[in-house]
XYZ file of C-alpha atoms in Angstrom:
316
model
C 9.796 -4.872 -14.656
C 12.273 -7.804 -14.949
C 10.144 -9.413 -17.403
C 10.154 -5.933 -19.418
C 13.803 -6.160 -19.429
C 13.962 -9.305 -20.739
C 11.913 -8.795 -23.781
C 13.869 -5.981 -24.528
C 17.508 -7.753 -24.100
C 15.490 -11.079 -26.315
C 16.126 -9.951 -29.851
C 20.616 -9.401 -29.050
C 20.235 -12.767 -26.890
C 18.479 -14.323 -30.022
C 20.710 -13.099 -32.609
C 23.758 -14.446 -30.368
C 22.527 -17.924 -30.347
C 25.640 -19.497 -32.828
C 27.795 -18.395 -29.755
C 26.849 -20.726 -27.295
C 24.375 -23.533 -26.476
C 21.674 -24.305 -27.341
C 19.315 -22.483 -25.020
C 15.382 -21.268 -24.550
C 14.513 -18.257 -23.954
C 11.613 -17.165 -22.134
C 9.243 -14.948 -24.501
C 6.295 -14.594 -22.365
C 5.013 -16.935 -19.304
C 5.611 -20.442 -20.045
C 6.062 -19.754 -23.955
C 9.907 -19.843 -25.189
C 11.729 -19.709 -28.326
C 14.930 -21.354 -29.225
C 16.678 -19.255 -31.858
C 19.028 -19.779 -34.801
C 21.670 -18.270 -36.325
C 21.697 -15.629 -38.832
C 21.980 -16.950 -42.719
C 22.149 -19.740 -44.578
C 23.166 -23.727 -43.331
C 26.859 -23.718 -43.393
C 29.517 -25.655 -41.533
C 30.006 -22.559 -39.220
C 26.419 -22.431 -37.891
C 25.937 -26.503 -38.108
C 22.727 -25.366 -40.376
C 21.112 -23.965 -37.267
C 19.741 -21.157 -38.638
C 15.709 -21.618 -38.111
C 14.304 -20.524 -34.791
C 11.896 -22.869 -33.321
C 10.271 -22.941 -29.663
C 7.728 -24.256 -27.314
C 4.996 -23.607 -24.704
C 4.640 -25.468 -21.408
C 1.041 -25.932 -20.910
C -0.198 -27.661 -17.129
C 0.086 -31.220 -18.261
C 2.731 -30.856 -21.021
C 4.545 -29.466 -23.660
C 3.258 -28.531 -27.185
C 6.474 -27.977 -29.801
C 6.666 -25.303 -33.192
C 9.236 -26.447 -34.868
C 12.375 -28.811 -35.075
C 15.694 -27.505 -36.632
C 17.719 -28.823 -39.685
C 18.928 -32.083 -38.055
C 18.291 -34.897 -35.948
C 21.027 -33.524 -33.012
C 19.200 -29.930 -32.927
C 16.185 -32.135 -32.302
C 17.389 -34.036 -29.575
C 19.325 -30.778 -28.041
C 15.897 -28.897 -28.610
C 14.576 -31.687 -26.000
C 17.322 -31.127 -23.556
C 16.460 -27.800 -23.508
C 13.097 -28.206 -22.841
C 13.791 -30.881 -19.938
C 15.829 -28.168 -19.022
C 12.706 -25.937 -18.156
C 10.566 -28.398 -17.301
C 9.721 -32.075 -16.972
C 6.191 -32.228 -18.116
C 6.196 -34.602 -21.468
C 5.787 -33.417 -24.804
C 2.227 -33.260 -26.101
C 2.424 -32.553 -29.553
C 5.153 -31.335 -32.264
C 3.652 -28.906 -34.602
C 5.435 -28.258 -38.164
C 4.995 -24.993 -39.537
C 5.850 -25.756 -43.222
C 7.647 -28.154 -45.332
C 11.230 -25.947 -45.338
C 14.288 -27.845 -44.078
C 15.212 -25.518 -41.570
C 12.414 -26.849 -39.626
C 11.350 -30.599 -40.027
C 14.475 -32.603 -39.413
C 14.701 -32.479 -35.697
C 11.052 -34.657 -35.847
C 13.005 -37.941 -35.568
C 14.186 -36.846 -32.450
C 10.558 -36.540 -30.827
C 9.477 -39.596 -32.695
C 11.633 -41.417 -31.104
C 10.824 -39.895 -27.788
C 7.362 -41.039 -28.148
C 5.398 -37.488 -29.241
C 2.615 -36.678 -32.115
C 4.290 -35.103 -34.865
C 1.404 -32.816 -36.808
C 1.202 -30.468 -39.713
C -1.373 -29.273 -42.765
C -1.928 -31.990 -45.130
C -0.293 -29.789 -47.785
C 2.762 -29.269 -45.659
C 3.223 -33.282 -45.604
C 2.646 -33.548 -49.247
C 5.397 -31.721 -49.892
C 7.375 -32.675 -47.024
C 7.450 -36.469 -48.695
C 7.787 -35.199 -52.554
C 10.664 -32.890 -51.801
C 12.398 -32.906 -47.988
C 13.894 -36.634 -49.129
C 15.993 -34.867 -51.694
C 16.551 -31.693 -49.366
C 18.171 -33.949 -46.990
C 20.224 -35.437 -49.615
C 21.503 -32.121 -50.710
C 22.009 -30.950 -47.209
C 24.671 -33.581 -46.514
C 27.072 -32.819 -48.300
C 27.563 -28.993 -46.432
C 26.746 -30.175 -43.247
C 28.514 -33.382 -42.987
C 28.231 -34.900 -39.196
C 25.772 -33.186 -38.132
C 23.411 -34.721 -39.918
C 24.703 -38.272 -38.326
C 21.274 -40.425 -37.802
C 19.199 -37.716 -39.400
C 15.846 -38.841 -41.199
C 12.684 -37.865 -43.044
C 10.134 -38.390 -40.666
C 6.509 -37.581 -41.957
C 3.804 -36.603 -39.270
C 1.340 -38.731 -38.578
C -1.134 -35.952 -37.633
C -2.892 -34.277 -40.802
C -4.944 -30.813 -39.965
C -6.475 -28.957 -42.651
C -8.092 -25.630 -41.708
C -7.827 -23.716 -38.751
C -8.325 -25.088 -35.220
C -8.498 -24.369 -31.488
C -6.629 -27.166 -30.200
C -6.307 -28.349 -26.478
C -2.973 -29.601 -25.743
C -0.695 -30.033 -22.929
C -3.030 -28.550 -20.491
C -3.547 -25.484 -23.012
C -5.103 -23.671 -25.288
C -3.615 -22.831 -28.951
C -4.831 -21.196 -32.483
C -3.344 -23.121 -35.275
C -4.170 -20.954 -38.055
C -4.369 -21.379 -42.236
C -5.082 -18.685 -43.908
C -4.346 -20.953 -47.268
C -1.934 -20.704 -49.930
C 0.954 -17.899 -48.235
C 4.812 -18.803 -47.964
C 4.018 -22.323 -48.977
C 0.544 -23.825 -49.452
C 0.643 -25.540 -45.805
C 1.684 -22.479 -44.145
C 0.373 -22.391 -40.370
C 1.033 -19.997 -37.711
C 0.983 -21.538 -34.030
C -1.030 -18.638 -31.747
C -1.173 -18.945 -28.187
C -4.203 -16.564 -27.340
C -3.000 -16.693 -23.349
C 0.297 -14.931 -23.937
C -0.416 -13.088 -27.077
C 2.388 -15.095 -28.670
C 2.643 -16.000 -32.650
C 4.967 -18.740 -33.760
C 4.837 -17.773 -37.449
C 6.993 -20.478 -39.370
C 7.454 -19.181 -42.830
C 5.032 -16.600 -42.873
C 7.145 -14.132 -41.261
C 10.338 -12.661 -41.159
C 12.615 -10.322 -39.844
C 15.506 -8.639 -40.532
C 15.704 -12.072 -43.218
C 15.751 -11.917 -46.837
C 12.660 -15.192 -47.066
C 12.423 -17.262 -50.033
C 9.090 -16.684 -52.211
C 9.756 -20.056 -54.216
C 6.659 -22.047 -53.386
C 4.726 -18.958 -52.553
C 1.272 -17.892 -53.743
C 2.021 -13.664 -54.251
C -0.805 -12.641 -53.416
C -2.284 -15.207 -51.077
C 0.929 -14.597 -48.652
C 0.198 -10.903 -48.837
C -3.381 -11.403 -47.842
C -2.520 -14.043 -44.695
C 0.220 -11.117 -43.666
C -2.745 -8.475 -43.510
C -5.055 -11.364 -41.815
C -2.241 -12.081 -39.194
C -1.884 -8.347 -38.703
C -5.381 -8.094 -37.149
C -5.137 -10.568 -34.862
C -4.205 -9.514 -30.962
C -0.169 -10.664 -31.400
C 2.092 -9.074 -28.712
C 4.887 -10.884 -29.543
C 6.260 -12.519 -32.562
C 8.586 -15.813 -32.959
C 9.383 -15.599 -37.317
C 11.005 -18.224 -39.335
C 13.911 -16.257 -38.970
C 15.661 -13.654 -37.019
C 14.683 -12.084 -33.824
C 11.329 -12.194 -31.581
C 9.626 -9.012 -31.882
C 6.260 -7.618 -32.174
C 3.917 -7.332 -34.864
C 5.600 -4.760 -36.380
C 8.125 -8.061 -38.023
C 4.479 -9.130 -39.938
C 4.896 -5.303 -41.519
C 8.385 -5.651 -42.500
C 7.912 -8.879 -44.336
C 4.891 -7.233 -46.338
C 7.259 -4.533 -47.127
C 9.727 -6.705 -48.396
C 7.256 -8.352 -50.477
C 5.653 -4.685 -51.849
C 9.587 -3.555 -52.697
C 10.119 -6.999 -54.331
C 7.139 -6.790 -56.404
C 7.565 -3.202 -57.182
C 10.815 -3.502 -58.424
C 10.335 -6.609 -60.724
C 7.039 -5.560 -61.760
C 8.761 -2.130 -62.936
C 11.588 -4.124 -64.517
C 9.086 -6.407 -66.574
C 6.961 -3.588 -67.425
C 9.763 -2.337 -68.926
C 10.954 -5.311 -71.271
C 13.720 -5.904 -69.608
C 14.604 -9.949 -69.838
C 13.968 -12.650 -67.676
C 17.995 -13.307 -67.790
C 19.258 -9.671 -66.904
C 15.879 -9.045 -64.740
C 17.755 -10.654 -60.937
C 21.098 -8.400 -61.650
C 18.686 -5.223 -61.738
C 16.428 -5.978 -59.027
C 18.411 -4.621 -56.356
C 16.310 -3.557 -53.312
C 19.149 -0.812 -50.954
C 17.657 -1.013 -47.987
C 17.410 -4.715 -47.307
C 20.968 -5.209 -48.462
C 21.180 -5.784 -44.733
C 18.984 -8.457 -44.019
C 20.167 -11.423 -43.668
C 20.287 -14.107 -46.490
C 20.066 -11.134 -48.726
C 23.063 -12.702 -51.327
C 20.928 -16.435 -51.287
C 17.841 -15.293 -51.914
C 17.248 -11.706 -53.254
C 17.721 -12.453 -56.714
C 16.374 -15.857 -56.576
C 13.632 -14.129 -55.489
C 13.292 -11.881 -58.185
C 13.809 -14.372 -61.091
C 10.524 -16.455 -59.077
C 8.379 -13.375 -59.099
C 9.525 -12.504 -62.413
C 8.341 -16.574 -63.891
C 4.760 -15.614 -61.977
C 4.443 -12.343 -63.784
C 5.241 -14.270 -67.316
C 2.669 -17.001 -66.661
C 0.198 -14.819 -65.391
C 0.320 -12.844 -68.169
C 0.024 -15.825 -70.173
C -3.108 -16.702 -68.708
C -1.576 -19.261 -66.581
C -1.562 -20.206 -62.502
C 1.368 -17.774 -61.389
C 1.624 -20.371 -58.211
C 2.723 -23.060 -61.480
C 6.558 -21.988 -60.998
C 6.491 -23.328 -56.972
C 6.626 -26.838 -55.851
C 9.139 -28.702 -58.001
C 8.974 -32.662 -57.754
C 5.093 -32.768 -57.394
């Protein structure tokens, strides 16, 4: 029963995290997620806004996941000593976004394996230099000491992977969010890190997406045996977070296939896309209409006989 209760106080403890310190939260036995703040990096929020987290397996520790900067990462490792002291075994990155890589230096420096899909450290070294760069300027200090650090750890299809004493599912389904997308499964607890596949309550960012290929992984995902859910973004959950992202994407692509269909331009296309009911979510202002301007490219080129996925990955 008191574990019951905590699952159901998680997602208001989650969303709270910008209040206080930096703190994990106990999902399911020995699996916890660390959670960031709702929206975009600002000043406010110190561009904590990614959740990441960790399971403590019976030799050691295996991480999804490092924040925005190089101080999240080494506050990400107090919080773990603060659970336990068994080392780290392995960092896993999810995907090449910058809400999640830049706390690596921190566990490089600490001694661990950073890891991630060949794809995801592609783009991490044609694009996260320039992220960085970018990033400074909002965030200022806390980005003091912060780095590019590429892993040294390449995996490029699926895997059952024994690590800190236990057992985890890193999955590909290819090409979704971004082409290195992985989610982190740990079959013992039920538990899905799921990176940038999956959101909720979030508005996510389609940019480097393959359409159709995220839609499919989302329906793969769904059939797996996930009782809870740690997204990219917002709160833990349960699978019912992989439905809301594929509705997001199905209202998206309804609305700017309806608004291409109809002639109207590529210019006026974003200020008509409006989608009501996820004026809500989080990030909706960022990315909405960014979003809609993407999808809107893929329709053109795919129409054109081109590779819709052509519009993603700039700088490679």
């Amino acid at each position: 029963m008191r574990f019951r209760a905590l699952l159901f106080v998680l997602p208001f403890a989650l969303a709270s995290r910008a209040a206080g310190a930096l703190e994990a939260l106990q999902v399911a036995p020995g699996v916890y997620a660390v959670a960031g703040a709702s929206g975009t990096p600002e000043p406010h929020n110190r561009g904590d806004v990614a959740n990441a987290g960790f399971i403590v397996g019976a030799t050691g520790v295996v991480v999804i996941d490092t924040g925005t900067s190089m101080r999240f990462g080494r506050d990400l490792l107090r919080a773990i000593r603060a659970v336990t002291d068994r080392p780290v075994a392995l960092v896993i990155l999810t995907h090449a976004d910058q809400e999640f890589v830049f706390g690596a230096g921190a566990f490089a420096d600490a001694g661990a394996e950073i890891s991630a899909h060949r794809e995801t450290i592609a783009l991490m070294s044609a694009r996260c230099g320039h992220c960085l760069d970018r990033l400074r300027p909002i965030l200022g200090h806390d980005l003091d000491e912060t780095r590019l650090v590429l892993p040294t750890r390449a995996f490029e299809t699926s895997l059952r992977l024994p690590a800190g004493g236990t057992l985890i599912d890193v999955l590909h389904f290819g090409w979704a969010s971004t082409p290195g997308d992985v989610v982190v499964f740990h079959p013992p607890s039920g538990v899905a890190f799921a990176g940038g596949m999956v959101v909720s309550g979030h508005i996510p960012r389609i940019r480097d997406c393959d359409f159709r290929g995220w839609q499919s992984a989302l329906a793969r995902l769904r059939a797996l045996p996930i009782r809870r859910i740690v997204p990219g973004f917002g709160p833990v959950g349960g699978p019912e977070a992989i439905d809301a992202t594929a509705g997001y994407l199905r209202a998206l692509d309804d609305r700017v296939q309806a608004l291409y269909r109809a002639g109207v331009s590529l210019l006026d296309a974003p200020a008509q896309s409006d989608l009501a009911e996820y004026r809500g979510w989080a990030a909706y202002e960022a990315h909405h209409r960014q979003n809609a301007l993407h999808r809107y490219l893929q329709l053109e080129i795919e129409d054109l006989g081109g590779d819709p996925r052509s519009t993603a990955l700039p700088g490679r």
